[in-house]
Amino acid sequence: MKLLTVGTVAFDDIETPFGRAEKAIGGAATYISLAASYFAEQVRIVSVVGDDFPESVLQDLTSRNIDLAGLEVKKGEKSFFWAGRYHNDMNSRDTLETQLNVLADFNPILPEAYKSSDFLMLGNLTPDIQLSVIEQMVGKPKLIALDTMNFWMDIAMESLKKVLKRIDMLIINDEEARQLAGTYSLVTAAAMIHEMGPKFVVIKKGEHGALLFEGENIFYAPALPLAEVFDPTGAGDTFAGGLMGYLAMTGEVSFENLKRAIIYGSAMASFCVEKFSTERLLNLSKVDIDARIDKFVKLVNFDSIPV
Ligand code: AMP
């Protein structure tokens, strides 16, 4: 089935304790679509870049069967730019700079064919743009998921609350869930977020995995313990892309299938962090992915023996 994703396609300056990269390729939609491209029949992007964005990267996306008909290239303008620095734990980071550039007045127009996409992943972007995309869809997708961050909670909380009413699944990290709900307990936060709209709530905890909530049902997916983490940038988006790609491949929206989907998301995220930027996501094989999933199964599988 077809997955539509909306989000940034960007340049990132990244600093980790192990090195730095300038103008690395990044952006939520870039990571989401690359991860999902291993599973979904087709991934479609709605986004905008300036004419400073390398043609070769667009070709890399196209060669993974990612449709760029909805990617606007604005002449004479600069692409979205983000700079971040990771702390020594590699799990937390500071945003040093965000330049909206082309995104400042982006008004997405969905190509006709995109409007009936089966699944919709609203990547981290202004809530107004996320809402405008939902409103352009013809018929309801099987599932609408949304990612957001504290940046938008700080400057656009009212619009964010409006869009939350229209989605089925929210994917955010633990700190953001606490900020959104105004409470420390993640269980209480998930319950409060359900009240705001989404039936499913996924709370990411970085290297400590992710929690899936549907009312009283809770499932935990670990992150794979890795000897080396090079660059965590994009791990959250890659997780969301793997998850949504898996749903688009299987077509089933149920708690049981979502459990498998978040393991696939976690597996894709574990690849993402092994190299800088999107490098590791460009050439994975089915064998690589199957072997990674197997590691997850081994990591959490045990026989419970009655005492
Ligand atoms: P993640 O590490 O999964 O949270 O995603 C990092 C990516 O998000 C980077 O490649 C950035 O280009 C992009 N990004 C950072 N800040 C924002 C923002 N305010 N809105 C949209 N995308 C952003």
mmCIF file with all atom_site columns, N, CA and C and ligand atoms in Angstrom, residues 7-12 14 24-31 80-83 86 93 95 97-98 100 103 123-126 147 149 151-152 173 176 204 232-239, ligand 1:
data_model
loop_
_atom_site.group_PDB
_atom_site.id
_atom_site.type_symbol
_atom_site.label_atom_id
_atom_site.label_alt_id
_atom_site.label_comp_id
_atom_site.label_asym_id
_atom_site.label_entity_id
_atom_site.label_seq_id
_atom_site.pdbx_PDB_ins_code
_atom_site.Cartn_x
_atom_site.Cartn_y
_atom_site.Cartn_z
_atom_site.occupancy
_atom_site.B_iso_or_equiv
_atom_site.pdbx_formal_charge
_atom_site.auth_seq_id
_atom_site.auth_comp_id
_atom_site.auth_asym_id
_atom_site.auth_atom_id
_atom_site.pdbx_PDB_model_num
ATOM   1   N N   . GLY A 1 7   ? 7.126  16.319 5.684  1.00 0.00 ? 7   GLY A N   1
ATOM   2   C CA  . GLY A 1 7   ? 8.131  16.673 6.693  1.00 0.00 ? 7   GLY A CA  1
ATOM   3   C C   . GLY A 1 7   ? 9.266  17.430 6.043  1.00 0.00 ? 7   GLY A C   1
ATOM   4   N N   . THR A 1 8   ? 10.269 17.746 6.836  1.00 0.00 ? 8   THR A N   1
ATOM   5   C CA  . THR A 1 8   ? 11.393 18.507 6.300  1.00 0.00 ? 8   THR A CA  1
ATOM   6   C C   . THR A 1 8   ? 12.320 17.626 5.469  1.00 0.00 ? 8   THR A C   1
ATOM   7   N N   . VAL A 1 9   ? 12.913 18.256 4.470  1.00 0.00 ? 9   VAL A N   1
ATOM   8   C CA  . VAL A 1 9   ? 14.042 17.676 3.722  1.00 0.00 ? 9   VAL A CA  1
ATOM   9   C C   . VAL A 1 9   ? 15.109 18.742 3.891  1.00 0.00 ? 9   VAL A C   1
ATOM   10  N N   . ALA A 1 10  ? 16.202 18.392 4.565  1.00 0.00 ? 10  ALA A N   1
ATOM   11  C CA  . ALA A 1 10  ? 16.996 19.459 5.183  1.00 0.00 ? 10  ALA A CA  1
ATOM   12  C C   . ALA A 1 10  ? 18.501 19.259 5.116  1.00 0.00 ? 10  ALA A C   1
ATOM   13  N N   . PHE A 1 11  ? 19.195 20.346 5.500  1.00 0.00 ? 11  PHE A N   1
ATOM   14  C CA  . PHE A 1 11  ? 20.628 20.257 5.801  1.00 0.00 ? 11  PHE A CA  1
ATOM   15  C C   . PHE A 1 11  ? 20.786 20.328 7.317  1.00 0.00 ? 11  PHE A C   1
ATOM   16  N N   . ASP A 1 12  ? 21.662 19.472 7.848  1.00 0.00 ? 12  ASP A N   1
ATOM   17  C CA  . ASP A 1 12  ? 21.929 19.473 9.289  1.00 0.00 ? 12  ASP A CA  1
ATOM   18  C C   . ASP A 1 12  ? 23.420 19.679 9.562  1.00 0.00 ? 12  ASP A C   1
ATOM   19  N N   . ILE A 1 14  ? 25.828 18.687 12.536 1.00 0.00 ? 14  ILE A N   1
ATOM   20  C CA  . ILE A 1 14  ? 25.726 17.780 13.683 1.00 0.00 ? 14  ILE A CA  1
ATOM   21  C C   . ILE A 1 14  ? 27.057 17.693 14.405 1.00 0.00 ? 14  ILE A C   1
ATOM   22  N N   . ALA A 1 24  ? 25.132 18.097 6.462  1.00 0.00 ? 24  ALA A N   1
ATOM   23  C CA  . ALA A 1 24  ? 24.779 16.689 6.218  1.00 0.00 ? 24  ALA A CA  1
ATOM   24  C C   . ALA A 1 24  ? 23.324 16.652 5.755  1.00 0.00 ? 24  ALA A C   1
ATOM   25  N N   . ILE A 1 25  ? 22.989 15.638 5.004  1.00 0.00 ? 25  ILE A N   1
ATOM   26  C CA  . ILE A 1 25  ? 21.603 15.517 4.539  1.00 0.00 ? 25  ILE A CA  1
ATOM   27  C C   . ILE A 1 25  ? 20.746 15.023 5.696  1.00 0.00 ? 25  ILE A C   1
ATOM   28  N N   . GLY A 1 26  ? 19.636 15.699 5.917  1.00 0.00 ? 26  GLY A N   1
ATOM   29  C CA  . GLY A 1 26  ? 18.757 15.310 7.013  1.00 0.00 ? 26  GLY A CA  1
ATOM   30  C C   . GLY A 1 26  ? 17.323 15.687 6.695  1.00 0.00 ? 26  GLY A C   1
ATOM   31  N N   . GLY A 1 27  ? 16.557 15.840 7.744  1.00 0.00 ? 27  GLY A N   1
ATOM   32  C CA  . GLY A 1 27  ? 15.150 16.193 7.594  1.00 0.00 ? 27  GLY A CA  1
ATOM   33  C C   . GLY A 1 27  ? 14.269 14.998 7.906  1.00 0.00 ? 27  GLY A C   1
ATOM   34  N N   . ALA A 1 28  ? 13.144 15.297 8.544  1.00 0.00 ? 28  ALA A N   1
ATOM   35  C CA  . ALA A 1 28  ? 12.247 14.222 8.968  1.00 0.00 ? 28  ALA A CA  1
ATOM   36  C C   . ALA A 1 28  ? 11.756 13.387 7.783  1.00 0.00 ? 28  ALA A C   1
ATOM   37  N N   . ALA A 1 29  ? 11.323 14.052 6.715  1.00 0.00 ? 29  ALA A N   1
ATOM   38  C CA  . ALA A 1 29  ? 10.752 13.292 5.582  1.00 0.00 ? 29  ALA A CA  1
ATOM   39  C C   . ALA A 1 29  ? 11.812 12.440 4.897  1.00 0.00 ? 29  ALA A C   1
ATOM   40  N N   . THR A 1 30  ? 13.051 12.902 4.923  1.00 0.00 ? 30  THR A N   1
ATOM   41  C CA  . THR A 1 30  ? 14.133 12.138 4.295  1.00 0.00 ? 30  THR A CA  1
ATOM   42  C C   . THR A 1 30  ? 14.301 10.805 5.024  1.00 0.00 ? 30  THR A C   1
ATOM   43  N N   . TYR A 1 31  ? 14.432 10.884 6.354  1.00 0.00 ? 31  TYR A N   1
ATOM   44  C CA  . TYR A 1 31  ? 14.619 9.659  7.139  1.00 0.00 ? 31  TYR A CA  1
ATOM   45  C C   . TYR A 1 31  ? 13.380 8.759  7.083  1.00 0.00 ? 31  TYR A C   1
ATOM   46  N N   . PHE A 1 80  ? 15.653 24.199 4.443  1.00 0.00 ? 80  PHE A N   1
ATOM   47  C CA  . PHE A 1 80  ? 15.564 24.172 5.908  1.00 0.00 ? 80  PHE A CA  1
ATOM   48  C C   . PHE A 1 80  ? 16.918 23.733 6.472  1.00 0.00 ? 80  PHE A C   1
ATOM   49  N N   . PHE A 1 81  ? 17.326 24.395 7.570  1.00 0.00 ? 81  PHE A N   1
ATOM   50  C CA  . PHE A 1 81  ? 18.626 24.076 8.158  1.00 0.00 ? 81  PHE A CA  1
ATOM   51  C C   . PHE A 1 81  ? 18.478 23.912 9.666  1.00 0.00 ? 81  PHE A C   1
ATOM   52  N N   . TRP A 1 82  ? 19.096 22.861 10.184 1.00 0.00 ? 82  TRP A N   1
ATOM   53  C CA  . TRP A 1 82  ? 19.057 22.613 11.638 1.00 0.00 ? 82  TRP A CA  1
ATOM   54  C C   . TRP A 1 82  ? 20.454 22.258 12.114 1.00 0.00 ? 82  TRP A C   1
ATOM   55  N N   . ALA A 1 83  ? 20.829 22.802 13.279 1.00 0.00 ? 83  ALA A N   1
ATOM   56  C CA  . ALA A 1 83  ? 22.127 22.434 13.861 1.00 0.00 ? 83  ALA A CA  1
ATOM   57  C C   . ALA A 1 83  ? 21.903 21.944 15.279 1.00 0.00 ? 83  ALA A C   1
ATOM   58  N N   . TYR A 1 86  ? 25.079 16.858 20.375 1.00 0.00 ? 86  TYR A N   1
ATOM   59  C CA  . TYR A 1 86  ? 24.738 15.772 21.304 1.00 0.00 ? 86  TYR A CA  1
ATOM   60  C C   . TYR A 1 86  ? 25.574 15.845 22.561 1.00 0.00 ? 86  TYR A C   1
ATOM   61  N N   . ARG A 1 93  ? 20.274 16.051 23.355 1.00 0.00 ? 93  ARG A N   1
ATOM   62  C CA  . ARG A 1 93  ? 20.972 16.996 22.481 1.00 0.00 ? 93  ARG A CA  1
ATOM   63  C C   . ARG A 1 93  ? 20.401 18.392 22.655 1.00 0.00 ? 93  ARG A C   1
ATOM   64  N N   . THR A 1 95  ? 19.446 21.902 20.498 1.00 0.00 ? 95  THR A N   1
ATOM   65  C CA  . THR A 1 95  ? 19.318 22.517 19.182 1.00 0.00 ? 95  THR A CA  1
ATOM   66  C C   . THR A 1 95  ? 20.106 23.812 19.226 1.00 0.00 ? 95  THR A C   1
ATOM   67  N N   . GLU A 1 97  ? 20.599 25.765 16.339 1.00 0.00 ? 97  GLU A N   1
ATOM   68  C CA  . GLU A 1 97  ? 20.027 26.704 15.371 1.00 0.00 ? 97  GLU A CA  1
ATOM   69  C C   . GLU A 1 97  ? 18.938 26.019 14.544 1.00 0.00 ? 97  GLU A C   1
ATOM   70  N N   . THR A 1 98  ? 17.878 26.746 14.257 1.00 0.00 ? 98  THR A N   1
ATOM   71  C CA  . THR A 1 98  ? 16.858 26.272 13.314 1.00 0.00 ? 98  THR A CA  1
ATOM   72  C C   . THR A 1 98  ? 16.584 27.402 12.340 1.00 0.00 ? 98  THR A C   1
ATOM   73  N N   . LEU A 1 100 ? 14.227 28.200 9.259  1.00 0.00 ? 100 LEU A N   1
ATOM   74  C CA  . LEU A 1 100 ? 13.101 27.659 8.497  1.00 0.00 ? 100 LEU A CA  1
ATOM   75  C C   . LEU A 1 100 ? 13.313 27.828 6.989  1.00 0.00 ? 100 LEU A C   1
ATOM   76  N N   . LEU A 1 103 ? 10.755 26.853 4.388  1.00 0.00 ? 103 LEU A N   1
ATOM   77  C CA  . LEU A 1 103 ? 9.608  26.343 5.120  1.00 0.00 ? 103 LEU A CA  1
ATOM   78  C C   . LEU A 1 103 ? 8.728  27.467 5.680  1.00 0.00 ? 103 LEU A C   1
ATOM   79  N N   . GLY A 1 123 ? 5.280  14.056 9.389  1.00 0.00 ? 123 GLY A N   1
ATOM   80  C CA  . GLY A 1 123 ? 6.558  14.233 10.081 1.00 0.00 ? 123 GLY A CA  1
ATOM   81  C C   . GLY A 1 123 ? 6.588  15.573 10.784 1.00 0.00 ? 123 GLY A C   1
ATOM   82  N N   . ASN A 1 124 ? 7.575  15.712 11.639 1.00 0.00 ? 124 ASN A N   1
ATOM   83  C CA  . ASN A 1 124 ? 7.767  16.926 12.422 1.00 0.00 ? 124 ASN A CA  1
ATOM   84  C C   . ASN A 1 124 ? 7.811  18.169 11.521 1.00 0.00 ? 124 ASN A C   1
ATOM   85  N N   . LEU A 1 125 ? 6.830  19.053 11.712 1.00 0.00 ? 125 LEU A N   1
ATOM   86  C CA  . LEU A 1 125 ? 6.672  20.236 10.853 1.00 0.00 ? 125 LEU A CA  1
ATOM   87  C C   . LEU A 1 125 ? 5.676  21.157 11.560 1.00 0.00 ? 125 LEU A C   1
ATOM   88  N N   . THR A 1 126 ? 5.453  22.346 11.048 1.00 0.00 ? 126 THR A N   1
ATOM   89  C CA  . THR A 1 126 ? 4.486  23.211 11.720 1.00 0.00 ? 126 THR A CA  1
ATOM   90  C C   . THR A 1 126 ? 3.110  22.509 11.726 1.00 0.00 ? 126 THR A C   1
ATOM   91  N N   . ASP A 1 147 ? 4.169  13.136 14.130 1.00 0.00 ? 147 ASP A N   1
ATOM   92  C CA  . ASP A 1 147 ? 5.323  13.369 15.005 1.00 0.00 ? 147 ASP A CA  1
ATOM   93  C C   . ASP A 1 147 ? 5.416  14.878 15.209 1.00 0.00 ? 147 ASP A C   1
ATOM   94  N N   . MET A 1 149 ? 7.465  18.092 18.030 1.00 0.00 ? 149 MET A N   1
ATOM   95  C CA  . MET A 1 149 ? 8.533  18.279 19.023 1.00 0.00 ? 149 MET A CA  1
ATOM   96  C C   . MET A 1 149 ? 8.269  19.505 19.880 1.00 0.00 ? 149 MET A C   1
ATOM   97  N N   . PHE A 1 151 ? 9.725  22.254 20.119 1.00 0.00 ? 151 PHE A N   1
ATOM   98  C CA  . PHE A 1 151 ? 9.795  23.513 19.363 1.00 0.00 ? 151 PHE A CA  1
ATOM   99  C C   . PHE A 1 151 ? 8.390  23.986 18.966 1.00 0.00 ? 151 PHE A C   1
ATOM   100 N N   . TRP A 1 152 ? 7.560  23.061 18.452 1.00 0.00 ? 152 TRP A N   1
ATOM   101 C CA  . TRP A 1 152 ? 6.206  23.440 18.010 1.00 0.00 ? 152 TRP A CA  1
ATOM   102 C C   . TRP A 1 152 ? 5.260  23.594 19.198 1.00 0.00 ? 152 TRP A C   1
ATOM   103 N N   . ASN A 1 173 ? 8.699  11.819 21.808 1.00 0.00 ? 173 ASN A N   1
ATOM   104 C CA  . ASN A 1 173 ? 9.617  11.270 22.814 1.00 0.00 ? 173 ASN A CA  1
ATOM   105 C C   . ASN A 1 173 ? 9.097  11.554 24.221 1.00 0.00 ? 173 ASN A C   1
ATOM   106 N N   . GLU A 1 176 ? 8.807  15.173 25.449 1.00 0.00 ? 176 GLU A N   1
ATOM   107 C CA  . GLU A 1 176 ? 7.719  15.894 24.772 1.00 0.00 ? 176 GLU A CA  1
ATOM   108 C C   . GLU A 1 176 ? 6.358  15.437 25.269 1.00 0.00 ? 176 GLU A C   1
ATOM   109 N N   . LYS A 1 204 ? 8.701  7.505  22.520 1.00 0.00 ? 204 LYS A N   1
ATOM   110 C CA  . LYS A 1 204 ? 10.082 7.064  22.267 1.00 0.00 ? 204 LYS A CA  1
ATOM   111 C C   . LYS A 1 204 ? 10.955 7.462  23.444 1.00 0.00 ? 204 LYS A C   1
ATOM   112 N N   . PRO A 1 232 ? 22.999 9.798  16.385 1.00 0.00 ? 232 PRO A N   1
ATOM   113 C CA  . PRO A 1 232 ? 21.587 9.466  16.617 1.00 0.00 ? 232 PRO A CA  1
ATOM   114 C C   . PRO A 1 232 ? 20.612 10.319 15.794 1.00 0.00 ? 232 PRO A C   1
ATOM   115 N N   . THR A 1 233 ? 21.108 11.294 15.030 1.00 0.00 ? 233 THR A N   1
ATOM   116 C CA  . THR A 1 233 ? 20.191 12.159 14.278 1.00 0.00 ? 233 THR A CA  1
ATOM   117 C C   . THR A 1 233 ? 19.320 11.326 13.341 1.00 0.00 ? 233 THR A C   1
ATOM   118 N N   . GLY A 1 234 ? 18.042 11.594 13.406 1.00 0.00 ? 234 GLY A N   1
ATOM   119 C CA  . GLY A 1 234 ? 17.118 10.915 12.498 1.00 0.00 ? 234 GLY A CA  1
ATOM   120 C C   . GLY A 1 234 ? 16.616 9.586  13.021 1.00 0.00 ? 234 GLY A C   1
ATOM   121 N N   . ALA A 1 235 ? 17.123 9.150  14.192 1.00 0.00 ? 235 ALA A N   1
ATOM   122 C CA  . ALA A 1 235 ? 16.698 7.838  14.698 1.00 0.00 ? 235 ALA A CA  1
ATOM   123 C C   . ALA A 1 235 ? 15.186 7.816  14.934 1.00 0.00 ? 235 ALA A C   1
ATOM   124 N N   . GLY A 1 236 ? 14.661 8.906  15.478 1.00 0.00 ? 236 GLY A N   1
ATOM   125 C CA  . GLY A 1 236 ? 13.227 8.970  15.765 1.00 0.00 ? 236 GLY A CA  1
ATOM   126 C C   . GLY A 1 236 ? 12.402 8.918  14.476 1.00 0.00 ? 236 GLY A C   1
ATOM   127 N N   . ASP A 1 237 ? 12.864 9.627  13.457 1.00 0.00 ? 237 ASP A N   1
ATOM   128 C CA  . ASP A 1 237 ? 12.134 9.643  12.177 1.00 0.00 ? 237 ASP A CA  1
ATOM   129 C C   . ASP A 1 237 ? 12.257 8.302  11.469 1.00 0.00 ? 237 ASP A C   1
ATOM   130 N N   . THR A 1 238 ? 13.434 7.705  11.580 1.00 0.00 ? 238 THR A N   1
ATOM   131 C CA  . THR A 1 238 ? 13.649 6.403  10.955 1.00 0.00 ? 238 THR A CA  1
ATOM   132 C C   . THR A 1 238 ? 12.757 5.365  11.625 1.00 0.00 ? 238 THR A C   1
ATOM   133 N N   . PHE A 1 239 ? 12.639 5.455  12.936 1.00 0.00 ? 239 PHE A N   1
ATOM   134 C CA  . PHE A 1 239 ? 11.735 4.591  13.705 1.00 0.00 ? 239 PHE A CA  1
ATOM   135 C C   . PHE A 1 239 ? 10.304 4.747  13.165 1.00 0.00 ? 239 PHE A C   1
HETATM 136 P P1  . AMP B 2 .   ? 15.223 13.093 14.972 1.00 0.00 ? 1   AMP B P1  1
HETATM 137 O O1  . AMP B 2 .   ? 16.657 12.885 15.367 1.00 0.00 ? 1   AMP B O1  1
HETATM 138 O O2  . AMP B 2 .   ? 14.540 11.850 14.534 1.00 0.00 ? 1   AMP B O2  1
HETATM 139 O O3  . AMP B 2 .   ? 14.470 13.863 15.978 1.00 0.00 ? 1   AMP B O3  1
HETATM 140 O O4  . AMP B 2 .   ? 15.220 13.989 13.648 1.00 0.00 ? 1   AMP B O4  1
HETATM 141 C C1  . AMP B 2 .   ? 16.227 14.878 13.319 1.00 0.00 ? 1   AMP B C1  1
HETATM 142 C C2  . AMP B 2 .   ? 15.864 15.590 12.021 1.00 0.00 ? 1   AMP B C2  1
HETATM 143 O O5  . AMP B 2 .   ? 14.774 16.491 12.276 1.00 0.00 ? 1   AMP B O5  1
HETATM 144 C C3  . AMP B 2 .   ? 17.005 16.408 11.498 1.00 0.00 ? 1   AMP B C3  1
HETATM 145 O O6  . AMP B 2 .   ? 17.485 15.816 10.303 1.00 0.00 ? 1   AMP B O6  1
HETATM 146 C C4  . AMP B 2 .   ? 16.449 17.808 11.283 1.00 0.00 ? 1   AMP B C4  1
HETATM 147 O O7  . AMP B 2 .   ? 16.666 18.301 9.984  1.00 0.00 ? 1   AMP B O7  1
HETATM 148 C C5  . AMP B 2 .   ? 14.950 17.687 11.548 1.00 0.00 ? 1   AMP B C5  1
HETATM 149 N N1  . AMP B 2 .   ? 14.459 18.787 12.406 1.00 0.00 ? 1   AMP B N1  1
HETATM 150 C C6  . AMP B 2 .   ? 15.086 19.384 13.435 1.00 0.00 ? 1   AMP B C6  1
HETATM 151 N N2  . AMP B 2 .   ? 14.313 20.362 13.977 1.00 0.00 ? 1   AMP B N2  1
HETATM 152 C C7  . AMP B 2 .   ? 13.164 20.380 13.264 1.00 0.00 ? 1   AMP B C7  1
HETATM 153 C C8  . AMP B 2 .   ? 11.958 21.174 13.313 1.00 0.00 ? 1   AMP B C8  1
HETATM 154 N N3  . AMP B 2 .   ? 11.785 22.153 14.217 1.00 0.00 ? 1   AMP B N3  1
HETATM 155 N N4  . AMP B 2 .   ? 10.984 20.901 12.427 1.00 0.00 ? 1   AMP B N4  1
HETATM 156 C C9  . AMP B 2 .   ? 11.133 19.919 11.529 1.00 0.00 ? 1   AMP B C9  1
HETATM 157 N N5  . AMP B 2 .   ? 12.230 19.143 11.402 1.00 0.00 ? 1   AMP B N5  1
HETATM 158 C C10 . AMP B 2 .   ? 13.251 19.361 12.260 1.00 0.00 ? 1   AMP B C10 1
#
